[in-house]
Short mmCIF file of C-alpha atoms in Angstrom, two decimals:
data_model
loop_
_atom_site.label_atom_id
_atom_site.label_comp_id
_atom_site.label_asym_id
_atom_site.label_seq_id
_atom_site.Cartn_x
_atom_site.Cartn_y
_atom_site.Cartn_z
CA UNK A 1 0.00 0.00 0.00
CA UNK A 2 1.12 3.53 -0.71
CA UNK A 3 1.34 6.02 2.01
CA UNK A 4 0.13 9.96 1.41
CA UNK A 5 2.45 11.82 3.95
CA UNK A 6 1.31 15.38 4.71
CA UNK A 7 3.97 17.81 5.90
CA UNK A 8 4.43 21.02 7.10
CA UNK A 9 6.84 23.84 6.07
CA UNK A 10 7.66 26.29 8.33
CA UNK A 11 9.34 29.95 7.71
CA UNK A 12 13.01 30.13 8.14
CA UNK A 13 12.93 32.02 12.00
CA UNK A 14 10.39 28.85 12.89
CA UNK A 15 13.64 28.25 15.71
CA UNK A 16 12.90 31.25 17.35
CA UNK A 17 9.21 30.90 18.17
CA UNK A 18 8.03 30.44 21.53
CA UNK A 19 5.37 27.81 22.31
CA UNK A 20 2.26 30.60 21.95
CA UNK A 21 3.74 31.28 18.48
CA UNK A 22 3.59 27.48 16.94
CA UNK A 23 0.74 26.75 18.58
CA UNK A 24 -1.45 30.38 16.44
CA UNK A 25 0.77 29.19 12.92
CA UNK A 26 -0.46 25.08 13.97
CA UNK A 27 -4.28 26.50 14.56
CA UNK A 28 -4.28 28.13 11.45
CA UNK A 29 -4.25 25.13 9.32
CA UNK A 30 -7.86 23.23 10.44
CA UNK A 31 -9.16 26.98 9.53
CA UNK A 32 -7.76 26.68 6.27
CA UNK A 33 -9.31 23.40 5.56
CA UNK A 34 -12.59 24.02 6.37
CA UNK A 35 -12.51 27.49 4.60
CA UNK A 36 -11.29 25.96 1.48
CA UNK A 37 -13.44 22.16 1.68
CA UNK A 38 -10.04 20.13 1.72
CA UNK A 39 -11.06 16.66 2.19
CA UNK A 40 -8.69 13.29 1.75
CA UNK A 41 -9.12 13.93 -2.23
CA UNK A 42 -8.76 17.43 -2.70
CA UNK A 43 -5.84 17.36 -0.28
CA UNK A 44 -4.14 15.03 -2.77
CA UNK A 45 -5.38 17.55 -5.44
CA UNK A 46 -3.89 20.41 -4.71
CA UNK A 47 -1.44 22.21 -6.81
CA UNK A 48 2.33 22.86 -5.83
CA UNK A 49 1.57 26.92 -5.75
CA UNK A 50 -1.35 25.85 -3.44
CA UNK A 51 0.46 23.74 -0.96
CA UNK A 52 2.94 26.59 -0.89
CA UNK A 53 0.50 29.22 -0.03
CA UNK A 54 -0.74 26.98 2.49
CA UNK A 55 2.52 26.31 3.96
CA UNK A 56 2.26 22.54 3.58
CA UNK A 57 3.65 19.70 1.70
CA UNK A 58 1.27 16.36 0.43
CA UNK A 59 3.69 13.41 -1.34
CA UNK A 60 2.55 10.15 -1.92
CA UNK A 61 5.25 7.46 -1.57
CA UNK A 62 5.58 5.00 -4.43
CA UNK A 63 6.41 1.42 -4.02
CA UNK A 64 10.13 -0.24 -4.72
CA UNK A 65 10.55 -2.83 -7.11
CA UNK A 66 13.93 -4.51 -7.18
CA UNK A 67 14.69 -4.61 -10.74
CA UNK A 68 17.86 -6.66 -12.06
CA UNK A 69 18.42 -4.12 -14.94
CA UNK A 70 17.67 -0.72 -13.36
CA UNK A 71 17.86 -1.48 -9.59
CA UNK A 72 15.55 -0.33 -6.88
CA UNK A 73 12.80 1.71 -8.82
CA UNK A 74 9.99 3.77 -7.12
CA UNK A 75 6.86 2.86 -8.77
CA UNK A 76 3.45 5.73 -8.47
CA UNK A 77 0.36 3.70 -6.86
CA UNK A 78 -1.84 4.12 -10.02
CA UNK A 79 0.87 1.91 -11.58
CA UNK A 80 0.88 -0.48 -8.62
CA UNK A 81 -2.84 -0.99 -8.66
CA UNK A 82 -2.47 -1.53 -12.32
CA UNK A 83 0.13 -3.83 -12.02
CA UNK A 84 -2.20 -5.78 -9.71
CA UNK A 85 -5.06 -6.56 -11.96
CA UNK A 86 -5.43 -10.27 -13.84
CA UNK A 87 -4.76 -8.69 -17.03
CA UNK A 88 -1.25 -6.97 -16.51
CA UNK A 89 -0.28 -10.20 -14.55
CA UNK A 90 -0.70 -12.48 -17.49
CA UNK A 91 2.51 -10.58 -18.76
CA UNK A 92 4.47 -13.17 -16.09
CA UNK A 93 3.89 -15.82 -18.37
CA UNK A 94 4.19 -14.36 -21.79
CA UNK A 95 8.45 -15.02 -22.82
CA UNK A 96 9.22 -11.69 -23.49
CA UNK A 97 11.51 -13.37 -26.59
CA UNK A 98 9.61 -16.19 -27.27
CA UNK A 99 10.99 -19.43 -29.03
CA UNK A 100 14.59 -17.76 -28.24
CA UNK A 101 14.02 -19.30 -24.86
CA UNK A 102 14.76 -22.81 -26.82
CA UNK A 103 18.27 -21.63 -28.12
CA UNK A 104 19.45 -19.10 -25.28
CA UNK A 105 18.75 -20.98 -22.19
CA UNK A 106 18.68 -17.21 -20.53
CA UNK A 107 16.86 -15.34 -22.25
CA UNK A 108 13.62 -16.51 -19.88
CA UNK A 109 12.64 -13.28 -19.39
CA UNK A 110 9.04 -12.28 -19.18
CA UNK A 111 6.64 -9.09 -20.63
CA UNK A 112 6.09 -8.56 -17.26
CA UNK A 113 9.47 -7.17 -16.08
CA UNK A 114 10.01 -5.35 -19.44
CA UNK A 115 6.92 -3.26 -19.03
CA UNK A 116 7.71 -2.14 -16.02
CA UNK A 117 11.11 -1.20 -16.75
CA UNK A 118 9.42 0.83 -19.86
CA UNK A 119 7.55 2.72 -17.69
CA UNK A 120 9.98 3.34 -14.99
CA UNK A 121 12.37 4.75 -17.70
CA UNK A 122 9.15 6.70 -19.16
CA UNK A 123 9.21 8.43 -16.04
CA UNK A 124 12.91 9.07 -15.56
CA UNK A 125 13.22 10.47 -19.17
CA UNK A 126 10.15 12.76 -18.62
CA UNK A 127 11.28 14.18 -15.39
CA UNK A 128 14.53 14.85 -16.81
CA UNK A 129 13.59 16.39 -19.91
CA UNK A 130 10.90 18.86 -17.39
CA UNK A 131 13.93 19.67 -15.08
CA UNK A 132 16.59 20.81 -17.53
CA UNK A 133 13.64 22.89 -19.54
CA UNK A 134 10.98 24.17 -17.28
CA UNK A 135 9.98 26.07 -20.18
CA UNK A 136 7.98 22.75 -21.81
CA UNK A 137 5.62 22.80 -18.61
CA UNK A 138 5.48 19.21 -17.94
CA UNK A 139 3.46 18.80 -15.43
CA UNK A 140 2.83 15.81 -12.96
CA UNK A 141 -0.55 14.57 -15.12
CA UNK A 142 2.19 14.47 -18.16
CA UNK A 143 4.88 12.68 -16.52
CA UNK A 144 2.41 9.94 -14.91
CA UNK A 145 0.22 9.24 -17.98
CA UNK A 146 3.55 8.78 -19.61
CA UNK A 147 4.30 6.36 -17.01
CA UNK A 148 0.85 4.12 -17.59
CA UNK A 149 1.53 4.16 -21.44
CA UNK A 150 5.29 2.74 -20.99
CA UNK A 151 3.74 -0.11 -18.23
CA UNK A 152 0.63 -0.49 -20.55
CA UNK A 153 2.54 -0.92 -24.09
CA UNK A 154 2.63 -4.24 -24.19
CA UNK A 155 -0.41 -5.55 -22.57
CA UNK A 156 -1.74 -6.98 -26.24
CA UNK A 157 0.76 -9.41 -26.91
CA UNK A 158 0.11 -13.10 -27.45
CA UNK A 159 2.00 -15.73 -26.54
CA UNK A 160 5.54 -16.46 -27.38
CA UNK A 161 5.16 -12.70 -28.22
CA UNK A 162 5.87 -11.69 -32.03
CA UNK A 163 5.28 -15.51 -32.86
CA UNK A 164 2.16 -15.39 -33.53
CA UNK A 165 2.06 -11.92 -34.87
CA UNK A 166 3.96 -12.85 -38.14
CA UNK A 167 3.54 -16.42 -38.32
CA UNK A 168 0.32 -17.55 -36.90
CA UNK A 169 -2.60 -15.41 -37.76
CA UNK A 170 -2.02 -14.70 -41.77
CA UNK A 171 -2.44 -18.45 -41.76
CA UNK A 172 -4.99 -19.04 -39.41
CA UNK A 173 -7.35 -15.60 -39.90
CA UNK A 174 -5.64 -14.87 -44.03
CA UNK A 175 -6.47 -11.26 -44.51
CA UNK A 176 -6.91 -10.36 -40.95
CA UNK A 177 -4.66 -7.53 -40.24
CA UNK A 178 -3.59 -7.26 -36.53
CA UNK A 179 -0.68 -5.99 -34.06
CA UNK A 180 -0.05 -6.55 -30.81
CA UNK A 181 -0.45 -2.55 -30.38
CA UNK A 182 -4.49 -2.80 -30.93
CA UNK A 183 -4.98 -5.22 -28.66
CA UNK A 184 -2.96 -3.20 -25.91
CA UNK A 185 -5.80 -0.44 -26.46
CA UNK A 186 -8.33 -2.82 -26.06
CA UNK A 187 -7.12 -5.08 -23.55
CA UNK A 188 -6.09 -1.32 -21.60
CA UNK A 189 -9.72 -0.29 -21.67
CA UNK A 190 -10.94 -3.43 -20.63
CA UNK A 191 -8.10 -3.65 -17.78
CA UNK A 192 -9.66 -0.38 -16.72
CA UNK A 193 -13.09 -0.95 -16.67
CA UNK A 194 -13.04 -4.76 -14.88
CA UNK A 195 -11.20 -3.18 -12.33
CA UNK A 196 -13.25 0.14 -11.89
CA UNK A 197 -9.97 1.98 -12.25
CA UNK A 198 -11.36 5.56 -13.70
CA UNK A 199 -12.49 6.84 -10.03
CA UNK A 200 -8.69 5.84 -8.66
CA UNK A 201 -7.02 7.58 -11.53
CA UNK A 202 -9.36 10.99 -10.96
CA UNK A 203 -7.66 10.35 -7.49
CA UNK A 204 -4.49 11.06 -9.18
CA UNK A 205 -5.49 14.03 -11.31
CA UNK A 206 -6.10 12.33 -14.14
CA UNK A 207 -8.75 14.56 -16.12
CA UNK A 208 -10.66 11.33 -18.39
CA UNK A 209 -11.29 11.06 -20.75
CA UNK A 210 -8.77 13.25 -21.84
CA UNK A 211 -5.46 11.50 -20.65
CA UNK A 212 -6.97 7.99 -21.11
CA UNK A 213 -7.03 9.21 -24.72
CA UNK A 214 -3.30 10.38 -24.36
CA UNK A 215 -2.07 7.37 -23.11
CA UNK A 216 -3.92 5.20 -25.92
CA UNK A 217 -2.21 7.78 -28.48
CA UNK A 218 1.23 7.34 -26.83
CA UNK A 219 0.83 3.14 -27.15
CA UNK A 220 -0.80 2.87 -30.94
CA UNK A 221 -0.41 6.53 -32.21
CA UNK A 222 -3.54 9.04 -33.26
CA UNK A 223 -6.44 7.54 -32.40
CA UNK A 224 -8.61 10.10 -35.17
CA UNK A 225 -9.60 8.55 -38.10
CA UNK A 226 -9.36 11.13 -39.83
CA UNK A 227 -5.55 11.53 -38.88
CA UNK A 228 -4.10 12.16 -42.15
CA UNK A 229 -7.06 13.35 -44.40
CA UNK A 230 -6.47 17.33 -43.96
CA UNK A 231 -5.76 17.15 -39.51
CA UNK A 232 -2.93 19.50 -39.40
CA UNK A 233 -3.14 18.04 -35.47
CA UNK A 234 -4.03 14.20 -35.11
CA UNK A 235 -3.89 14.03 -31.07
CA UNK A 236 -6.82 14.58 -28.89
CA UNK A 237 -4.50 13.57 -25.21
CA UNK A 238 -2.65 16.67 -25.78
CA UNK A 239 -2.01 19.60 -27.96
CA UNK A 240 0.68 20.49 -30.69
CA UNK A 241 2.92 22.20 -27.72
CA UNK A 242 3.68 18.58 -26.43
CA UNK A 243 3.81 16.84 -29.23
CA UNK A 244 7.12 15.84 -27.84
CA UNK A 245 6.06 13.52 -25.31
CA UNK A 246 4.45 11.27 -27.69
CA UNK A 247 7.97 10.33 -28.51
CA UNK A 248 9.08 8.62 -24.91
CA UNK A 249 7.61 6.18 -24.91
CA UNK A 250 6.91 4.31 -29.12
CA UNK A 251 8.38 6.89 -30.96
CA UNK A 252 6.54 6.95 -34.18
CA UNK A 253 9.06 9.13 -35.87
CA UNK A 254 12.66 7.96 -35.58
CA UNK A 255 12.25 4.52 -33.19
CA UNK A 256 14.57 6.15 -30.26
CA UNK A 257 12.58 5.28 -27.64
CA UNK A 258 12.35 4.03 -24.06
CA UNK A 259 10.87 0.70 -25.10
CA UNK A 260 14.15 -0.15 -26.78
CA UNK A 261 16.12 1.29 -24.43
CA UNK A 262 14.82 -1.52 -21.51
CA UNK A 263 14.49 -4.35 -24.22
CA UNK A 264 17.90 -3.51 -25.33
CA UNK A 265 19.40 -3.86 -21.88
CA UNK A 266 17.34 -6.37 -20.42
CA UNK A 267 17.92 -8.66 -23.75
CA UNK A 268 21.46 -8.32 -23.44
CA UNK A 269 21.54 -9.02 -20.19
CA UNK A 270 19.55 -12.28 -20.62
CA UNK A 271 21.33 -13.39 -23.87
CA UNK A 272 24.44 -13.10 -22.35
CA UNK A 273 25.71 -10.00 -24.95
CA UNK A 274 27.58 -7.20 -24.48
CA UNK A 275 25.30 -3.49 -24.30
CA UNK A 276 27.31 -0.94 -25.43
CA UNK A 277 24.64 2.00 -25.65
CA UNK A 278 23.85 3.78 -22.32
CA UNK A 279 20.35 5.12 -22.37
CA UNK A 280 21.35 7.33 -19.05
CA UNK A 281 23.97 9.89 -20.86
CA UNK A 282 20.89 10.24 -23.94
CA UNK A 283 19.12 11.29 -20.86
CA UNK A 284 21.43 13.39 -19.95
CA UNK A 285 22.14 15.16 -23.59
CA UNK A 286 18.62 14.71 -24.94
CA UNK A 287 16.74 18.23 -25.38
CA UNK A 288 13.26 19.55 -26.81
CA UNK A 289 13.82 21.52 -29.47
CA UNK A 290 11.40 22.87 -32.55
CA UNK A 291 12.01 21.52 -36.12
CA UNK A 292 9.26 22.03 -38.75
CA UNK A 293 6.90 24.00 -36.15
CA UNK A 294 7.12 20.43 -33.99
CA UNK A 295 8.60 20.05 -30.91
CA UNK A 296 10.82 16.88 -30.93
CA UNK A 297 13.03 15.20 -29.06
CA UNK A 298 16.58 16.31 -30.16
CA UNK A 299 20.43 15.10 -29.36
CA UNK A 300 23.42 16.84 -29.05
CA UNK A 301 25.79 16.25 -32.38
CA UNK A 302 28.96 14.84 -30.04
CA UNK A 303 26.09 12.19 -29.02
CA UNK A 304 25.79 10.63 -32.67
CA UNK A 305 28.21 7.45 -31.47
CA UNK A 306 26.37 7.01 -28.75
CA UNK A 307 22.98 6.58 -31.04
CA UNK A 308 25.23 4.36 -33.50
CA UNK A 309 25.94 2.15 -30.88
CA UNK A 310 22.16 1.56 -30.18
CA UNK A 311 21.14 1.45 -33.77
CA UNK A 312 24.68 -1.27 -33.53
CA UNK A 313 22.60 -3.31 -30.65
CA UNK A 314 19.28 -3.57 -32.26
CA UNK A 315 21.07 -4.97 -35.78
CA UNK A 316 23.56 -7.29 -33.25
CA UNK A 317 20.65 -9.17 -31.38
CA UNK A 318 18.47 -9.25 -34.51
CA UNK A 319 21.87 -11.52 -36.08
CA UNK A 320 22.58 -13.37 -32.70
CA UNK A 321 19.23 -13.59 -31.50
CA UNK A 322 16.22 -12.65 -32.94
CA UNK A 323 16.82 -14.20 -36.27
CA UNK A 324 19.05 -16.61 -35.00
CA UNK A 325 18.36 -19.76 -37.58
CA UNK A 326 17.68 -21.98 -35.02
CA UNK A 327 15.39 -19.56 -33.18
CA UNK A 328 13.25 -18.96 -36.67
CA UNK A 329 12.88 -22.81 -36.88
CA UNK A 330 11.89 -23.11 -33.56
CA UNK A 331 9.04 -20.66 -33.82
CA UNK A 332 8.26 -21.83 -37.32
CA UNK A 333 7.54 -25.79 -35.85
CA UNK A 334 5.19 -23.56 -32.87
CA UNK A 335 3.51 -22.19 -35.33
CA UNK A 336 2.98 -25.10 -37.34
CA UNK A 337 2.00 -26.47 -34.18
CA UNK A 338 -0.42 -23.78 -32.70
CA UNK A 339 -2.54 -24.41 -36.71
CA UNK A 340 -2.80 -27.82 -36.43
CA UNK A 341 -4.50 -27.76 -32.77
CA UNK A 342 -6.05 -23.79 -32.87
CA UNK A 343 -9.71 -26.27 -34.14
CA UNK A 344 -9.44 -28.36 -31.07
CA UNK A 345 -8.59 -25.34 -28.25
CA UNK A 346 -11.69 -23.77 -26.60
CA UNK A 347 -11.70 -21.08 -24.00
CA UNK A 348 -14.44 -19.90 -22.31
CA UNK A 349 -14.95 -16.26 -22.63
CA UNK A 350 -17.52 -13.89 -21.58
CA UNK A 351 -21.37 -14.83 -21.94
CA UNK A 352 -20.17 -18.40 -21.87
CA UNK A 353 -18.90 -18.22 -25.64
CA UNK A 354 -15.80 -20.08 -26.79
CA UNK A 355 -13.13 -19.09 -28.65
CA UNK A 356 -9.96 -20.28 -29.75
CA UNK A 357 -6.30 -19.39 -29.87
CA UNK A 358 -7.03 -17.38 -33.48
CA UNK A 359 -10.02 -15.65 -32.67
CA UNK A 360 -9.36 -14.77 -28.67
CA UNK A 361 -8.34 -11.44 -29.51
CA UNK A 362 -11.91 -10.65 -30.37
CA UNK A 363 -12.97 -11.24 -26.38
CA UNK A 364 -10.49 -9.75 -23.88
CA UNK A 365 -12.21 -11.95 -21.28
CA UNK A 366 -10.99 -14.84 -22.90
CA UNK A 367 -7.86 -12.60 -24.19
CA UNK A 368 -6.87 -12.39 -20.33
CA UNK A 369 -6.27 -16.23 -20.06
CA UNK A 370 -4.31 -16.72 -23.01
CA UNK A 371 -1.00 -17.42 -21.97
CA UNK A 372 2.70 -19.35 -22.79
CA UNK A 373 0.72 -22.67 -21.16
CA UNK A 374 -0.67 -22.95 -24.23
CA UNK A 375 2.08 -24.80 -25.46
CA UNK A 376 2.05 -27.24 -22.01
CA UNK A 377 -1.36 -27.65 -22.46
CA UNK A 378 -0.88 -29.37 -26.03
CA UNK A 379 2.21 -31.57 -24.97
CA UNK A 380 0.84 -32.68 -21.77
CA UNK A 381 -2.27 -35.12 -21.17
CA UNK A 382 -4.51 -34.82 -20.18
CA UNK A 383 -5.87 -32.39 -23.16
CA UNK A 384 -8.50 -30.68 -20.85
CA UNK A 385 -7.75 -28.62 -17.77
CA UNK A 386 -9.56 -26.43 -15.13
CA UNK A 387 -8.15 -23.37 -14.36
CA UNK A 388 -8.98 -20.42 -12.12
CA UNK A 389 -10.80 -17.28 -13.99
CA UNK A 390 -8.59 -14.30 -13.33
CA UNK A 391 -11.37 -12.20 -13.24
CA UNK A 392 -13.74 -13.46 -10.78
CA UNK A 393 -13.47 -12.77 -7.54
CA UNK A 394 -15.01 -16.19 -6.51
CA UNK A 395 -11.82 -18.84 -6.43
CA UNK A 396 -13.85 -21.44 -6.68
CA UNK A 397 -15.35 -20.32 -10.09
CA UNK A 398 -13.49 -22.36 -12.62
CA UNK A 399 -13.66 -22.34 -16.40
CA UNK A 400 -12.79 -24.95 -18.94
CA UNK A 401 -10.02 -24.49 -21.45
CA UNK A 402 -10.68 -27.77 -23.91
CA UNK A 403 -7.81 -28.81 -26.01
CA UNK A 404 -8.98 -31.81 -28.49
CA UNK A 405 -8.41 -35.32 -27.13
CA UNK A 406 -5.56 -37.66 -28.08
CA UNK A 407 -6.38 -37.79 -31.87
CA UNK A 408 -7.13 -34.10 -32.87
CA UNK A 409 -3.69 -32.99 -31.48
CA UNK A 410 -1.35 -35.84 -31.91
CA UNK A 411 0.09 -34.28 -34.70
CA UNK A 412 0.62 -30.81 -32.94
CA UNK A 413 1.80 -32.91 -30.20
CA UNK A 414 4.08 -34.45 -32.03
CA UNK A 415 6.02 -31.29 -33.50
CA UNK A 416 6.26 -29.99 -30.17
CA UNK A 417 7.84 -32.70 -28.74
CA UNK A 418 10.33 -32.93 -31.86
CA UNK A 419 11.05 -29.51 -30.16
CA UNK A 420 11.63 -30.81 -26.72
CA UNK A 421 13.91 -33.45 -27.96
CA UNK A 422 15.83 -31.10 -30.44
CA UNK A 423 14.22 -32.70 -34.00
CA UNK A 424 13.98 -29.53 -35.69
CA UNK A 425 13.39 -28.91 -39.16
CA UNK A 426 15.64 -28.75 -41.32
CA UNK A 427 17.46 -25.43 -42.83
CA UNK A 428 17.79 -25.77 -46.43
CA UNK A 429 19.02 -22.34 -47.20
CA UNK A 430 18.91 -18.53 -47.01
CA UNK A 431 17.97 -15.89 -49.19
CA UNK A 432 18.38 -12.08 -49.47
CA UNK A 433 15.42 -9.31 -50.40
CA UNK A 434 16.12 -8.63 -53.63
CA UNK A 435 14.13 -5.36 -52.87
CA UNK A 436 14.29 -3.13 -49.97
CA UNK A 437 10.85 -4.72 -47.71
CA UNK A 438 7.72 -2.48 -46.95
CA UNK A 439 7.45 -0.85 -43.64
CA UNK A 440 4.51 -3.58 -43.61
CA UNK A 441 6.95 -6.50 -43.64
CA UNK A 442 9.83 -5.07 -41.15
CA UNK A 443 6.65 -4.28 -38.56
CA UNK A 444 5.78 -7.64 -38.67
CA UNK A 445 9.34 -9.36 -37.94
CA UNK A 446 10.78 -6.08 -35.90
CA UNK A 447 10.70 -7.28 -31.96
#
């Protein structure tokens, strides 16, 4: 639990009052709060220039999370009570690299970590561009909505992450478009409402719907669809004047973001590979500046290396890692895999309708249960399990996810277990694009 502490701040000659003296300045203050209506809420409500003229302090104390990458980070608790809801905590068992786990016996790193590392570094990059240029008033709504979209970015993702992004759903749903981003905006809205989050973040000072539309736009970009057609101004979170902190946390622009920055690091770490770029000095160099009538996020020129050397990680761990031949095998035989039994698995989602693993996405009910254990679930008999519904506050409520009997998935059953005993397919060669690919085609393979 969080603690509000409420202080007082005293003029500087408070050492030479008398008893009489603190006791008028101490009697002052339940006067003041009955003048002004200043209950629990309002007290956490109140403005710095109001506090001031009041002579009092109100800080809320965040919760520490001991983080292997960035240490001991405070977290805000808005972003602790998120955290605590059924559908951020299905990000512990979502590989936050997937089939990699099969070649890299390190790299067993969850979602769940990397989000909040995203949105601790949201926070650190926003307070430090607001303290080195006052100028930009950032204020505290900025910084913490900021915050939410870094924890919240990745909420959509399926299992074994990009997996089933690029190699899944054109074969099981051909024509369907989808990315992981979407369902972060929907499974976000339906995070909030299951868990009656909007009075709790009015706590905060969030103004809705405004910044819940500000943090959607800082996950999956304008959310006007009629961004484009004639909008000199696609946004609707915030206006034109901040334009630049829709660039913390995905920037849509030039890619230098805070995602990468924790992905980069915490990868590394995991994987075993040396991390040459050092997202704290960008920190420290990075400045708002206006180019084109925009506001963006800028870097100093001596800083290019520095940005080589991350453009230098993201190619490295796509060649050791990401498209490691091995690894693309790997996912290709899930995939393969994931077809052949997606007839046979049924979830129960909300209303009592089933889905399976190819048309989840379209409940977030059912969504919320769709995990890693999907790939347990086919190797391991028996092919029908009970399991707990996240969302219900009743334990003893269970729900049935089916998965086929012994016939339907003994041929998905069978790949995966070529898996488990190293049978992969077989590489039979490489090839190079002949033409430079479509944004299209490097969104769908880009981790």
């Amino acid at each position: 639990m969080s603690q509000t502490i409420l202080s007082l701040e005293l003029p500087s000659d408070h050492k030479e009052w008398g008893v009489d003296k603190l006791c008028q300045f101490l009697q002052k203050l339940p006067e003041t709060f009955k003048e002004k209506g200043i209950d629990g809420v309002k007290l956490q409500k109140l403005k710095d220039a109001e506090q001031r003229e009041m002579s009092i302090s109100c800080s809320v104390f965040c919760q520490v999370f001991n983080d292997p990458i960035h240490g001991h980070v405070e977290l805000h608790p808005l972003l602790v009570r998120i955290i605590d809801t059924p559908q951020f905590q299905r990000l512990r068992n979502i590989k936050q690299l997937g089939g990699t786990y099969f070649v890299y016996p390190g790299a067993s790193h969850n979602r769940f970590e990397h989000s909040i590392g995203v949105a601790y570094l949201a926070g650190e990059f926003a307070q430090a561009l607001r303290t080195r240029q006052p100028e930009l008033n950032i204020t505290d709504r900025d910084v913490l909505c900021v915050k939410i979209a870094g924890l919240c970015h990745d909420l959509g993702h399926r299992p074994f992450s990009h997996l089933l992004d690029g190699m899944f759903i054109p074969k099981a749903c051909p024509g369907k478009k989808w990315k992981h981003e979407e369902a972060s905006l929907k499974m976000f809205d339906h995070l909030v409402k299951c868990n009656d989050l909007e009075p709790v973040m009015k706590q905060y000072s969030l103004v809705l719907p405004q910044d819940l539309f500000f943090i959607k736009e800082m996950i999956g970009g304008p959310q006007n669809t009629n961004a484009g057609q004639g909008e000199e101004w696609p946004y609707e979170g915030r206006g034109k004047d901040k334009s630049f902190l829709y660039e913390i946390v995905a920037n849509k622009r030039n890619g230098i973001d805070v995602d990468k920055f924790d992905y980069f690091a915490r990868d590394c770490h995991h994987l075993g590979i040396q991390n040459n770029f050092d997202h704290r000095r960008f920190f420290l160099f990075a400045r708002v500046c206006e180019v084109d009538g925009v506001k963006q996020i800028c870097s100093r020129d001596k800083e290019v290396h520095n940005l080589y050397d991350m453009f230098h990680a993201r190619s490295f761990l796509h060649r050791k890692a990401y498209q490691h031949p091995v690894n693309k095998i790997i996912e290709h035989m899930i995939a393969d895999a994931f077809l052949k039994a997606d007839p046979y698995i049924q979830i129960e989602g909300s209303g009592g309708n089933m889905y399976n693993l190819s048309t989840a996405i379209d409940d977030m009910e059912t969504y919320t249960k769709v995990t890693d254990r999907v790939f347990e679930l086919i190797l391991t008999p028996p092919s029908q399990i009970y399991v707990t519904d996240p969302e219900q506050s009743d334990s003893v409520k269970q729900i049935l996810i089916r998965a086929g009997g012994q016939t339907e998935l003994a041929e998905a059953r069978r790949i995966l277990k070529r898996i488990i005993a190293r049978d992969f397919y077989k590489c039979l060669g490489k090839m190079q694009w002949k033409q430079k690919p479509t944004e299209e085609e490097i969104d769908q393979w880009t981790v």
